[in-house]
């Protein structure tokens, strides 16, 4: 027979999450009843407050676990590291453009800061993450990734605003920024990312991203001057270093050949399938270049860069999605590490 | 990862150092370990038990029904023992530094007196 004290304890314990109750409720009731004085009919205020605090802690534990699970699914560490590296390279490209004052003639003073900062900031974020300042790096990534496009859109200076989803001629800023920010939310995520890629994979990723990023940033300029809005990654200024289209194409092929297998590996593709997919991706680039040249296009390299600047980050997004789904399938639902054992015997 | 362990967490892990305990046993043991100065409440205890189990520091040892009452016994995992050992060493090292400072300040005799004649003896007795 349940007495009034036990009933009141049970009412308080009903505030706990079901998973917690299934495991601990009976044991808790016994501990509470053992600690009660003979004849006691109501829980002490201190015990009541403590049980309420415990319920809040149990709920918070679950929400945090779900958050971490979501972050792992949205941005598996290996993909988050790649996203960060690509944004770091985007920063380098932006720096090249910033050094070329001619492109920023309309943007002076405070406006130039608003326009340039979201592009330049990713290199410091990458450095901060690398030296262990994960949380500041994560918050900076969230603020810059979401805040600056909103601010720039609201300010009406959309000409140089980082694009949200990207168009064929724009770097798809938001998805890559979100991947990087979510990845930074995972404790030890950056280290785990490099561990998941392995030593060879990490080296190939860094080299591939460096080669791709720098080639895209310093290759031959397109017919337009200045380059289209929001395409800082694409826009070498007239004063910037210039590569010949053929040399740039060769570097792009090398960069892709290094980066694509790492992205595919992060998405779980291995062995012959990965080699085949890499050859297909690089082959597609060569075919595209050949097609542009055959059609007599005078600015074939420019067109190629427009395609690459959106397809590389989008490939990263697709790899992330596949890797995330594999994580879910392998481990069950996010947060399943919380104990949900069967209820104890009555 | 040198995050400081909170007092209740330390007491819970320390209460399980001598062997598996059920919830109420941990509460009594922790009270004894703290010399009667700290009394863990059930809400704090079970929130910590769930967290520590999730972190892999504790695990369920066995479940029993005694006098129609369900009891779950908890024990330290290898990781739990390692963390407890590390935290104990850190606290001992901290105490050593403080003792040296007291000695340097000429207050050691008083400190030794406090340490050797505490008001509440820190006896550790296992409760079954």
Short mmCIF file of C-alpha atoms in Angstrom, two decimals:
data_model
loop_
_atom_site.label_atom_id
_atom_site.label_comp_id
_atom_site.label_asym_id
_atom_site.label_seq_id
_atom_site.Cartn_x
_atom_site.Cartn_y
_atom_site.Cartn_z
CA UNK A 1 0.00 0.00 0.00
CA UNK A 2 1.39 3.38 -1.00
CA UNK A 3 1.38 5.93 1.82
CA UNK A 4 0.85 9.69 1.41
CA UNK A 5 4.59 10.44 1.56
CA UNK A 6 5.46 7.92 -1.12
CA UNK A 7 2.60 9.21 -3.32
CA UNK A 8 3.97 12.74 -3.02
CA UNK A 9 7.48 11.56 -3.88
CA UNK A 10 6.07 9.73 -6.91
CA UNK A 11 4.27 12.88 -8.04
CA UNK A 12 7.56 14.78 -7.93
CA UNK A 13 9.42 11.98 -9.71
CA UNK A 14 6.76 12.07 -12.46
CA UNK A 15 8.38 15.38 -13.51
CA UNK A 16 11.52 13.50 -14.61
CA UNK A 17 11.96 12.36 -18.23
CA UNK A 18 10.45 8.93 -18.95
CA UNK A 19 13.88 7.44 -19.74
CA UNK A 20 15.21 8.53 -16.35
CA UNK A 21 12.13 7.24 -14.52
CA UNK A 22 12.31 3.86 -16.24
CA UNK A 23 15.80 3.30 -14.83
CA UNK A 24 15.93 5.15 -11.52
CA UNK A 25 12.38 5.81 -10.23
CA UNK A 26 12.01 2.77 -7.94
CA UNK A 27 15.53 3.12 -6.57
CA UNK A 28 14.88 6.82 -5.93
CA UNK A 29 11.64 6.11 -4.09
CA UNK A 30 13.43 3.62 -1.85
CA UNK A 31 16.28 6.03 -1.15
CA UNK A 32 13.79 8.81 -0.34
CA UNK A 33 11.70 6.56 1.90
CA UNK A 34 14.82 5.23 3.67
CA UNK A 35 15.86 8.80 4.40
CA UNK A 36 12.43 9.87 5.71
CA UNK A 37 11.61 10.15 9.38
CA UNK A 38 8.99 7.79 10.90
CA UNK A 39 5.56 9.36 10.57
CA UNK A 40 6.66 11.90 8.00
CA UNK A 41 3.79 12.71 5.61
CA UNK A 42 5.22 15.40 3.36
CA UNK A 43 8.58 15.87 1.63
CA UNK A 44 10.78 18.54 3.22
CA UNK A 45 11.07 21.76 1.26
CA UNK A 46 14.78 21.11 0.76
CA UNK A 47 14.08 17.64 -0.68
CA UNK A 48 11.34 19.01 -2.94
CA UNK A 49 13.62 21.74 -4.31
CA UNK A 50 16.39 19.21 -4.82
CA UNK A 51 14.08 16.83 -6.69
CA UNK A 52 12.92 19.69 -8.94
CA UNK A 53 16.55 20.62 -9.60
CA UNK A 54 17.32 16.97 -10.36
CA UNK A 55 14.40 16.81 -12.82
CA UNK A 56 15.68 19.94 -14.57
CA UNK A 57 19.19 18.44 -14.72
CA UNK A 58 17.83 15.18 -16.20
CA UNK A 59 15.92 17.10 -18.90
CA UNK A 60 18.94 19.28 -19.69
CA UNK A 61 21.09 16.16 -20.00
CA UNK A 62 18.69 14.83 -22.61
CA UNK A 63 18.46 18.07 -24.56
CA UNK A 64 22.25 18.33 -24.59
CA UNK A 65 22.59 14.74 -25.74
CA UNK A 66 20.10 15.43 -28.54
CA UNK A 67 22.00 18.57 -29.48
CA UNK A 68 25.28 16.71 -29.67
CA UNK A 69 23.63 13.93 -31.67
CA UNK A 70 22.16 16.46 -34.09
CA UNK A 71 25.54 18.12 -34.51
CA UNK A 72 27.20 14.77 -35.17
CA UNK A 73 24.59 13.97 -37.80
CA UNK A 74 24.61 17.42 -39.38
CA UNK A 75 28.35 17.74 -39.42
CA UNK A 76 30.41 14.60 -38.95
CA UNK A 77 33.83 15.76 -37.71
CA UNK A 78 35.68 14.86 -40.91
CA UNK A 79 33.30 16.90 -43.06
CA UNK A 80 33.32 19.80 -40.57
CA UNK A 81 37.10 19.94 -40.83
CA UNK A 82 36.87 20.04 -44.62
CA UNK A 83 34.25 22.81 -44.41
CA UNK A 84 36.54 24.82 -42.13
CA UNK A 85 39.48 24.35 -44.46
CA UNK A 86 37.44 25.47 -47.47
CA UNK A 87 36.27 28.56 -45.58
CA UNK A 88 39.88 29.21 -44.55
CA UNK A 89 40.87 29.16 -48.18
CA UNK A 90 37.92 31.40 -48.98
CA UNK A 91 39.49 33.80 -46.47
CA UNK A 92 42.78 33.69 -48.35
CA UNK A 93 40.94 34.45 -51.58
CA UNK A 94 39.19 37.34 -49.89
CA UNK A 95 42.50 38.69 -48.61
CA UNK A 96 43.86 38.73 -52.15
CA UNK A 97 40.85 40.76 -53.21
CA UNK A 98 41.05 43.04 -50.19
CA UNK A 99 44.64 43.86 -51.12
CA UNK A 100 43.38 45.00 -54.48
CA UNK A 101 41.84 48.29 -53.46
CA UNK A 102 40.40 48.95 -56.91
CA UNK A 103 37.67 46.39 -56.37
CA UNK A 104 36.54 48.07 -53.20
CA UNK A 105 36.42 51.64 -54.39
CA UNK A 106 32.69 51.93 -53.62
CA UNK A 107 33.19 50.48 -50.13
CA UNK A 108 35.23 52.63 -47.79
CA UNK A 109 35.49 52.97 -44.03
CA UNK A 110 32.89 51.14 -41.95
CA UNK A 111 31.15 49.76 -45.02
CA UNK A 112 34.34 48.03 -46.12
CA UNK A 113 34.55 46.34 -42.70
CA UNK A 114 30.96 45.06 -42.98
CA UNK A 115 31.63 43.84 -46.48
CA UNK A 116 35.00 42.24 -45.89
CA UNK A 117 34.94 40.92 -42.34
CA UNK A 118 32.70 37.89 -42.93
CA UNK A 119 35.07 36.75 -45.65
CA UNK A 120 38.32 37.44 -43.81
CA UNK A 121 37.19 36.11 -40.42
CA UNK A 122 37.35 32.40 -41.31
CA UNK A 123 41.12 32.23 -41.19
CA UNK A 124 41.22 33.47 -37.54
CA UNK A 125 38.34 31.07 -36.74
CA UNK A 126 40.33 28.18 -38.21
CA UNK A 127 43.43 29.21 -36.23
CA UNK A 128 41.36 29.59 -33.03
CA UNK A 129 39.88 26.09 -33.51
CA UNK A 130 43.35 24.66 -34.18
CA UNK A 131 44.82 26.14 -30.96
CA UNK A 132 41.97 24.80 -28.82
CA UNK A 133 39.67 27.84 -28.58
CA UNK A 134 36.78 25.75 -29.86
CA UNK A 135 33.89 27.57 -28.21
CA UNK A 136 34.87 31.12 -29.24
CA UNK A 137 35.52 29.76 -32.74
CA UNK A 138 32.10 28.09 -32.76
CA UNK A 139 30.24 31.24 -31.66
CA UNK A 140 32.16 33.36 -34.16
CA UNK A 141 31.24 30.85 -36.88
CA UNK A 142 27.53 30.98 -35.97
CA UNK A 143 27.48 34.77 -35.73
CA UNK A 144 29.37 35.28 -38.98
CA UNK A 145 27.69 32.41 -40.82
CA UNK A 146 24.16 33.58 -40.14
CA UNK A 147 24.46 37.11 -38.79
CA UNK A 148 26.47 38.76 -41.52
CA UNK A 149 24.36 37.67 -44.49
CA UNK A 150 21.32 38.92 -42.56
CA UNK A 151 23.05 42.19 -41.67
CA UNK A 152 24.26 42.76 -45.20
CA UNK A 153 20.88 41.91 -46.68
CA UNK A 154 19.20 44.27 -44.24
CA UNK A 155 21.75 47.01 -44.93
CA UNK A 156 21.01 46.86 -48.62
CA UNK A 157 24.67 46.36 -49.53
CA UNK A 158 23.79 43.10 -51.20
CA UNK A 159 26.42 43.58 -53.86
CA UNK A 160 29.16 42.03 -51.76
CA UNK A 161 27.07 40.14 -49.23
CA UNK A 162 27.98 36.49 -48.75
CA UNK A 163 25.32 34.53 -50.55
CA UNK A 164 22.94 32.33 -48.58
CA UNK A 165 22.60 29.35 -50.85
CA UNK A 166 24.76 30.34 -53.74
CA UNK A 167 23.95 30.73 -57.38
CA UNK A 168 26.04 29.33 -60.25
CA UNK A 169 28.43 32.25 -59.87
CA UNK A 170 28.49 32.42 -56.09
CA UNK A 171 30.16 30.60 -53.27
CA UNK A 172 27.39 28.81 -51.30
CA UNK A 173 28.27 30.51 -48.08
CA UNK A 174 25.55 29.54 -45.66
CA UNK A 175 25.56 25.71 -45.88
CA UNK A 176 29.33 25.50 -45.60
CA UNK A 177 29.39 28.02 -42.75
CA UNK A 178 26.69 26.05 -40.93
CA UNK A 179 28.58 22.80 -41.40
CA UNK A 180 31.70 24.39 -39.94
CA UNK A 181 29.80 25.96 -37.02
CA UNK A 182 27.94 22.74 -36.20
CA UNK A 183 31.19 20.79 -36.43
CA UNK A 184 32.86 23.19 -34.00
CA UNK A 185 29.99 22.51 -31.58
CA UNK A 186 31.19 18.94 -31.15
CA UNK A 187 33.69 18.67 -28.34
CA UNK A 188 37.08 17.61 -29.71
CA UNK A 189 35.36 17.60 -33.12
CA UNK A 190 38.27 19.14 -35.01
CA UNK A 191 40.74 16.66 -33.53
CA UNK A 192 38.32 13.79 -34.18
CA UNK A 193 37.87 15.07 -37.72
CA UNK A 194 41.58 14.88 -38.45
CA UNK A 195 41.76 11.49 -36.72
CA UNK A 196 38.86 10.24 -38.86
CA UNK A 197 40.60 11.44 -42.01
CA UNK A 198 43.86 9.79 -40.98
CA UNK A 199 47.34 11.21 -41.52
CA UNK A 200 47.35 10.68 -45.31
CA UNK A 201 43.74 11.87 -45.65
CA UNK A 202 44.40 15.00 -43.58
CA UNK A 203 47.48 15.84 -45.63
CA UNK A 204 45.58 15.25 -48.90
CA UNK A 205 42.65 17.38 -47.66
CA UNK A 206 44.86 20.30 -46.60
CA UNK A 207 46.90 20.15 -49.81
CA UNK A 208 43.82 19.69 -52.00
CA UNK A 209 41.97 22.58 -50.42
CA UNK A 210 45.07 24.81 -50.57
CA UNK A 211 45.68 24.05 -54.23
CA UNK A 212 42.01 24.44 -55.19
CA UNK A 213 41.46 27.57 -53.12
CA UNK A 214 44.62 29.35 -54.19
CA UNK A 215 44.13 28.42 -57.85
CA UNK A 216 40.55 29.66 -57.79
CA UNK A 217 41.68 32.85 -56.07
CA UNK A 218 44.66 33.60 -58.30
CA UNK A 219 43.71 32.12 -61.67
CA UNK A 220 43.05 34.18 -64.78
CA UNK A 221 40.41 36.84 -64.37
CA UNK A 222 37.11 36.64 -66.18
CA UNK A 223 35.71 39.04 -68.73
CA UNK A 224 33.96 41.10 -66.09
CA UNK A 225 35.82 43.58 -63.99
CA UNK A 226 35.17 43.59 -61.09
CA UNK A 227 33.99 39.97 -60.74
CA UNK A 228 30.34 39.16 -60.00
CA UNK A 229 28.86 39.97 -56.63
CA UNK A 230 29.76 37.78 -53.68
CA UNK A 231 32.33 35.75 -55.56
CA UNK A 232 35.39 36.74 -53.59
CA UNK A 233 36.75 33.25 -53.98
CA UNK A 234 36.68 33.79 -57.71
CA UNK A 235 37.93 37.27 -58.02
CA UNK A 236 41.63 37.88 -58.56
CA UNK A 237 42.19 41.58 -58.95
CA UNK A 238 44.12 43.04 -61.84
CA UNK A 239 47.11 43.47 -59.51
CA UNK A 240 46.91 39.90 -58.21
CA UNK A 241 49.01 37.02 -59.45
CA UNK A 242 47.81 35.55 -62.71
CA UNK A 243 48.13 31.93 -63.82
CA UNK A 244 47.74 30.80 -67.40
CA UNK A 245 44.44 28.94 -68.02
CA UNK A 246 46.28 25.68 -68.79
CA UNK A 247 48.41 25.82 -65.64
CA UNK A 248 45.33 26.69 -63.58
CA UNK A 249 43.40 23.76 -65.06
CA UNK A 250 46.24 21.36 -64.22
CA UNK A 251 46.30 22.63 -60.63
CA UNK A 252 42.53 22.29 -60.36
CA UNK A 253 42.77 18.67 -61.52
CA UNK A 254 45.49 17.94 -58.94
CA UNK A 255 43.47 19.68 -56.21
CA UNK A 256 40.33 17.74 -57.03
CA UNK A 257 42.21 14.45 -57.28
CA UNK A 258 43.47 15.07 -53.73
CA UNK A 259 40.27 16.39 -52.18
CA UNK A 260 37.54 14.27 -53.78
CA UNK A 261 38.72 10.88 -52.41
CA UNK A 262 38.95 12.40 -48.92
CA UNK A 263 35.38 13.77 -49.16
CA UNK A 264 34.11 10.46 -50.48
CA UNK A 265 36.00 8.59 -47.74
CA UNK A 266 34.37 10.84 -45.13
CA UNK A 267 31.01 9.83 -46.63
CA UNK A 268 31.93 6.17 -46.22
CA UNK A 269 32.85 5.27 -49.80
CA UNK A 270 35.90 2.98 -49.92
CA UNK A 271 37.94 0.80 -52.25
CA UNK A 272 37.14 0.54 -55.93
CA UNK A 273 33.96 2.65 -55.72
CA UNK A 274 35.95 5.57 -54.32
CA UNK A 275 38.59 5.33 -57.06
CA UNK A 276 35.84 5.14 -59.70
CA UNK A 277 33.99 8.16 -58.27
CA UNK A 278 37.22 10.18 -58.09
CA UNK A 279 38.14 9.34 -61.68
CA UNK A 280 34.60 10.31 -62.73
CA UNK A 281 34.78 13.67 -60.91
CA UNK A 282 38.20 14.58 -62.31
CA UNK A 283 37.21 13.24 -65.74
CA UNK A 284 34.10 15.41 -65.68
CA UNK A 285 36.27 18.47 -65.05
CA UNK A 286 38.54 17.60 -67.97
CA UNK A 287 35.54 16.93 -70.23
CA UNK A 288 33.94 20.21 -69.19
CA UNK A 289 37.16 22.10 -69.95
CA UNK A 290 37.44 20.29 -73.29
CA UNK A 291 33.82 21.09 -74.10
CA UNK A 292 34.30 24.80 -73.39
CA UNK A 293 37.49 24.91 -75.52
CA UNK A 294 35.83 22.95 -78.36
CA UNK A 295 32.88 25.33 -78.39
CA UNK A 296 35.33 28.15 -79.01
CA UNK A 297 34.64 29.90 -75.72
CA UNK A 298 37.26 32.56 -75.12
CA UNK A 299 36.67 32.62 -71.38
CA UNK A 300 36.36 28.87 -70.82
CA UNK A 301 38.46 28.93 -67.67
CA UNK A 302 36.24 31.60 -66.13
CA UNK A 303 33.16 29.45 -66.76
CA UNK A 304 34.91 26.42 -65.31
CA UNK A 305 35.70 28.31 -62.13
CA UNK A 306 32.12 29.42 -61.81
CA UNK A 307 31.03 25.79 -61.91
CA UNK A 308 33.70 24.61 -59.47
CA UNK A 309 33.10 27.29 -56.88
CA UNK A 310 29.62 25.99 -56.25
CA UNK A 311 30.08 22.29 -56.99
CA UNK A 312 32.99 21.70 -54.59
CA UNK A 313 31.14 23.01 -51.50
CA UNK A 314 27.92 21.35 -52.65
CA UNK A 315 29.76 18.02 -52.97
CA UNK A 316 30.91 18.56 -49.41
CA UNK A 317 27.30 19.06 -48.32
CA UNK A 318 26.19 15.86 -50.02
CA UNK A 319 29.09 13.93 -48.44
CA UNK A 320 28.09 15.36 -45.06
CA UNK A 321 24.50 14.24 -45.51
CA UNK A 322 25.52 10.70 -46.50
CA UNK A 323 28.04 10.48 -43.65
CA UNK A 324 25.41 11.78 -41.20
CA UNK A 325 22.83 9.22 -42.31
CA UNK A 326 25.43 6.47 -41.96
CA UNK A 327 26.12 7.68 -38.41
CA UNK A 328 22.41 7.48 -37.57
CA UNK A 329 22.05 4.03 -39.10
CA UNK A 330 25.16 2.72 -37.32
CA UNK A 331 24.38 4.08 -33.86
CA UNK A 332 20.59 4.21 -33.77
CA UNK A 333 18.89 7.44 -32.85
CA UNK A 334 20.94 10.39 -31.61
CA UNK A 335 21.36 10.43 -27.86
CA UNK A 336 20.86 6.68 -27.65
CA UNK A 337 23.85 6.54 -25.35
CA UNK A 338 21.54 7.56 -22.50
CA UNK A 339 20.54 4.55 -20.53
CA UNK A 340 16.96 3.45 -21.10
CA UNK A 341 16.90 0.07 -19.46
CA UNK A 342 13.68 -1.79 -18.80
CA UNK A 343 11.67 -0.80 -15.73
CA UNK A 344 12.61 -2.66 -12.58
CA UNK A 345 10.45 -5.46 -11.23
CA UNK A 346 7.64 -4.39 -8.91
CA UNK B 1 41.00 17.79 -20.19
CA UNK B 2 41.68 18.95 -16.64
CA UNK B 3 38.19 20.07 -15.63
CA UNK B 4 37.71 20.33 -11.90
CA UNK B 5 35.46 17.67 -10.40
CA UNK B 6 32.51 19.00 -8.38
CA UNK B 7 32.25 18.03 -4.71
CA UNK B 8 29.08 15.85 -5.06
CA UNK B 9 30.63 13.97 -7.99
CA UNK B 10 33.80 13.35 -6.00
CA UNK B 11 31.84 12.14 -3.00
CA UNK B 12 29.71 9.78 -5.13
CA UNK B 13 32.76 8.25 -6.79
CA UNK B 14 34.58 8.05 -3.45
CA UNK B 15 31.55 6.39 -1.84
CA UNK B 16 31.83 3.61 -4.38
CA UNK B 17 35.58 3.14 -3.86
CA UNK B 18 35.06 0.46 -1.23
CA UNK B 19 32.61 -1.51 -3.35
CA UNK B 20 29.17 -1.48 -5.01
CA UNK B 21 26.42 0.49 -3.24
CA UNK B 22 22.74 1.22 -3.80
CA UNK B 23 21.41 4.77 -3.90
CA UNK B 24 20.69 5.22 -0.20
CA UNK B 25 24.01 3.50 0.63
CA UNK B 26 25.85 6.08 -1.48
CA UNK B 27 24.04 8.90 0.33
CA UNK B 28 25.07 7.56 3.77
CA UNK B 29 28.62 6.79 2.66
CA UNK B 30 29.07 10.26 1.16
CA UNK B 31 27.83 11.83 4.39
CA UNK B 32 30.39 9.85 6.38
CA UNK B 33 33.20 10.68 3.95
CA UNK B 34 32.49 14.39 4.30
CA UNK B 35 32.60 14.09 8.08
CA UNK B 36 28.86 14.74 8.26
CA UNK B 37 29.16 18.15 6.61
CA UNK B 38 27.66 17.20 3.29
CA UNK B 39 24.41 15.34 2.84
CA UNK B 40 23.57 14.36 -0.70
CA UNK B 41 19.90 14.68 -1.62
CA UNK B 42 18.18 12.15 -3.86
CA UNK B 43 17.58 14.59 -6.73
CA UNK B 44 21.25 15.58 -6.87
CA UNK B 45 22.39 12.00 -6.47
CA UNK B 46 20.30 10.42 -9.22
CA UNK B 47 20.93 13.22 -11.72
CA UNK B 48 24.64 12.67 -11.09
CA UNK B 49 24.28 8.89 -11.32
CA UNK B 50 22.69 9.20 -14.75
CA UNK B 51 25.32 11.66 -15.95
CA UNK B 52 28.23 9.61 -14.59
CA UNK B 53 26.79 6.42 -16.11
CA UNK B 54 26.53 8.23 -19.46
CA UNK B 55 30.15 9.34 -19.11
CA UNK B 56 31.19 5.75 -18.48
CA UNK B 57 32.46 6.32 -14.93
CA UNK B 58 29.79 4.18 -13.25
CA UNK B 59 27.81 1.13 -14.18
CA UNK B 60 25.06 -1.01 -12.67
CA UNK B 61 26.58 -3.85 -10.66
CA UNK B 62 23.40 -5.82 -9.87
CA UNK B 63 19.73 -5.45 -9.03
CA UNK B 64 18.03 -7.04 -6.03
CA UNK B 65 14.63 -7.11 -4.41
CA UNK B 66 15.00 -7.09 -0.60
CA UNK B 67 11.87 -6.98 1.60
CA UNK B 68 9.77 -6.24 -1.49
CA UNK B 69 12.01 -3.25 -2.19
CA UNK B 70 13.94 -2.85 -5.40
CA UNK B 71 17.62 -2.05 -5.06
CA UNK B 72 20.04 -1.22 -7.83
CA UNK B 73 23.73 -1.40 -6.96
CA UNK B 74 26.26 0.80 -8.71
CA UNK B 75 30.00 0.33 -9.05
CA UNK B 76 32.95 2.24 -10.49
CA UNK B 77 34.18 1.36 -13.96
CA UNK B 78 37.91 1.38 -14.78
CA UNK B 79 37.50 4.93 -16.11
CA UNK B 80 35.73 5.87 -12.87
CA UNK B 81 38.59 4.49 -10.78
CA UNK B 82 41.09 6.38 -12.93
CA UNK B 83 39.19 9.68 -12.58
CA UNK B 84 38.77 9.23 -8.84
CA UNK B 85 42.47 8.45 -8.46
CA UNK B 86 43.44 11.47 -10.53
CA UNK B 87 41.15 13.80 -8.59
CA UNK B 88 42.36 12.43 -5.25
CA UNK B 89 45.97 13.04 -6.30
CA UNK B 90 45.09 16.57 -7.37
CA UNK B 91 43.43 17.30 -4.02
CA UNK B 92 46.35 15.75 -2.11
CA UNK B 93 48.80 17.87 -4.07
CA UNK B 94 46.72 20.98 -3.37
CA UNK B 95 46.63 20.14 0.35
CA UNK B 96 50.41 19.65 0.30
CA UNK B 97 50.95 23.11 -1.17
CA UNK B 98 48.67 24.68 1.43
CA UNK B 99 50.50 22.84 4.23
CA UNK B 100 53.82 24.18 2.96
CA UNK B 101 52.45 27.69 2.93
CA UNK B 102 51.16 27.31 6.47
CA UNK B 103 54.59 26.07 7.53
CA UNK B 104 56.27 29.01 5.82
CA UNK B 105 53.92 31.37 7.63
CA UNK B 106 54.70 29.73 10.97
CA UNK B 107 51.14 28.47 11.38
CA UNK B 108 51.91 24.79 10.88
CA UNK B 109 51.52 23.74 14.54
CA UNK B 110 47.98 25.02 14.51
CA UNK B 111 47.32 23.34 11.15
CA UNK B 112 48.67 20.00 12.38
CA UNK B 113 46.52 20.33 15.47
CA UNK B 114 43.44 20.86 13.31
CA UNK B 115 44.39 17.95 11.08
CA UNK B 116 45.15 15.51 13.88
CA UNK B 117 42.23 16.49 16.10
CA UNK B 118 39.34 17.22 13.78
CA UNK B 119 35.98 17.84 15.36
CA UNK B 120 34.44 14.98 13.40
CA UNK B 121 36.55 11.88 12.74
CA UNK B 122 36.63 11.11 9.00
CA UNK B 123 36.01 7.43 9.56
CA UNK B 124 35.07 5.46 6.50
CA UNK B 125 32.79 2.55 7.17
CA UNK B 126 31.11 0.49 4.53
CA UNK B 127 27.38 0.23 4.88
CA UNK B 128 25.68 -2.76 3.43
#
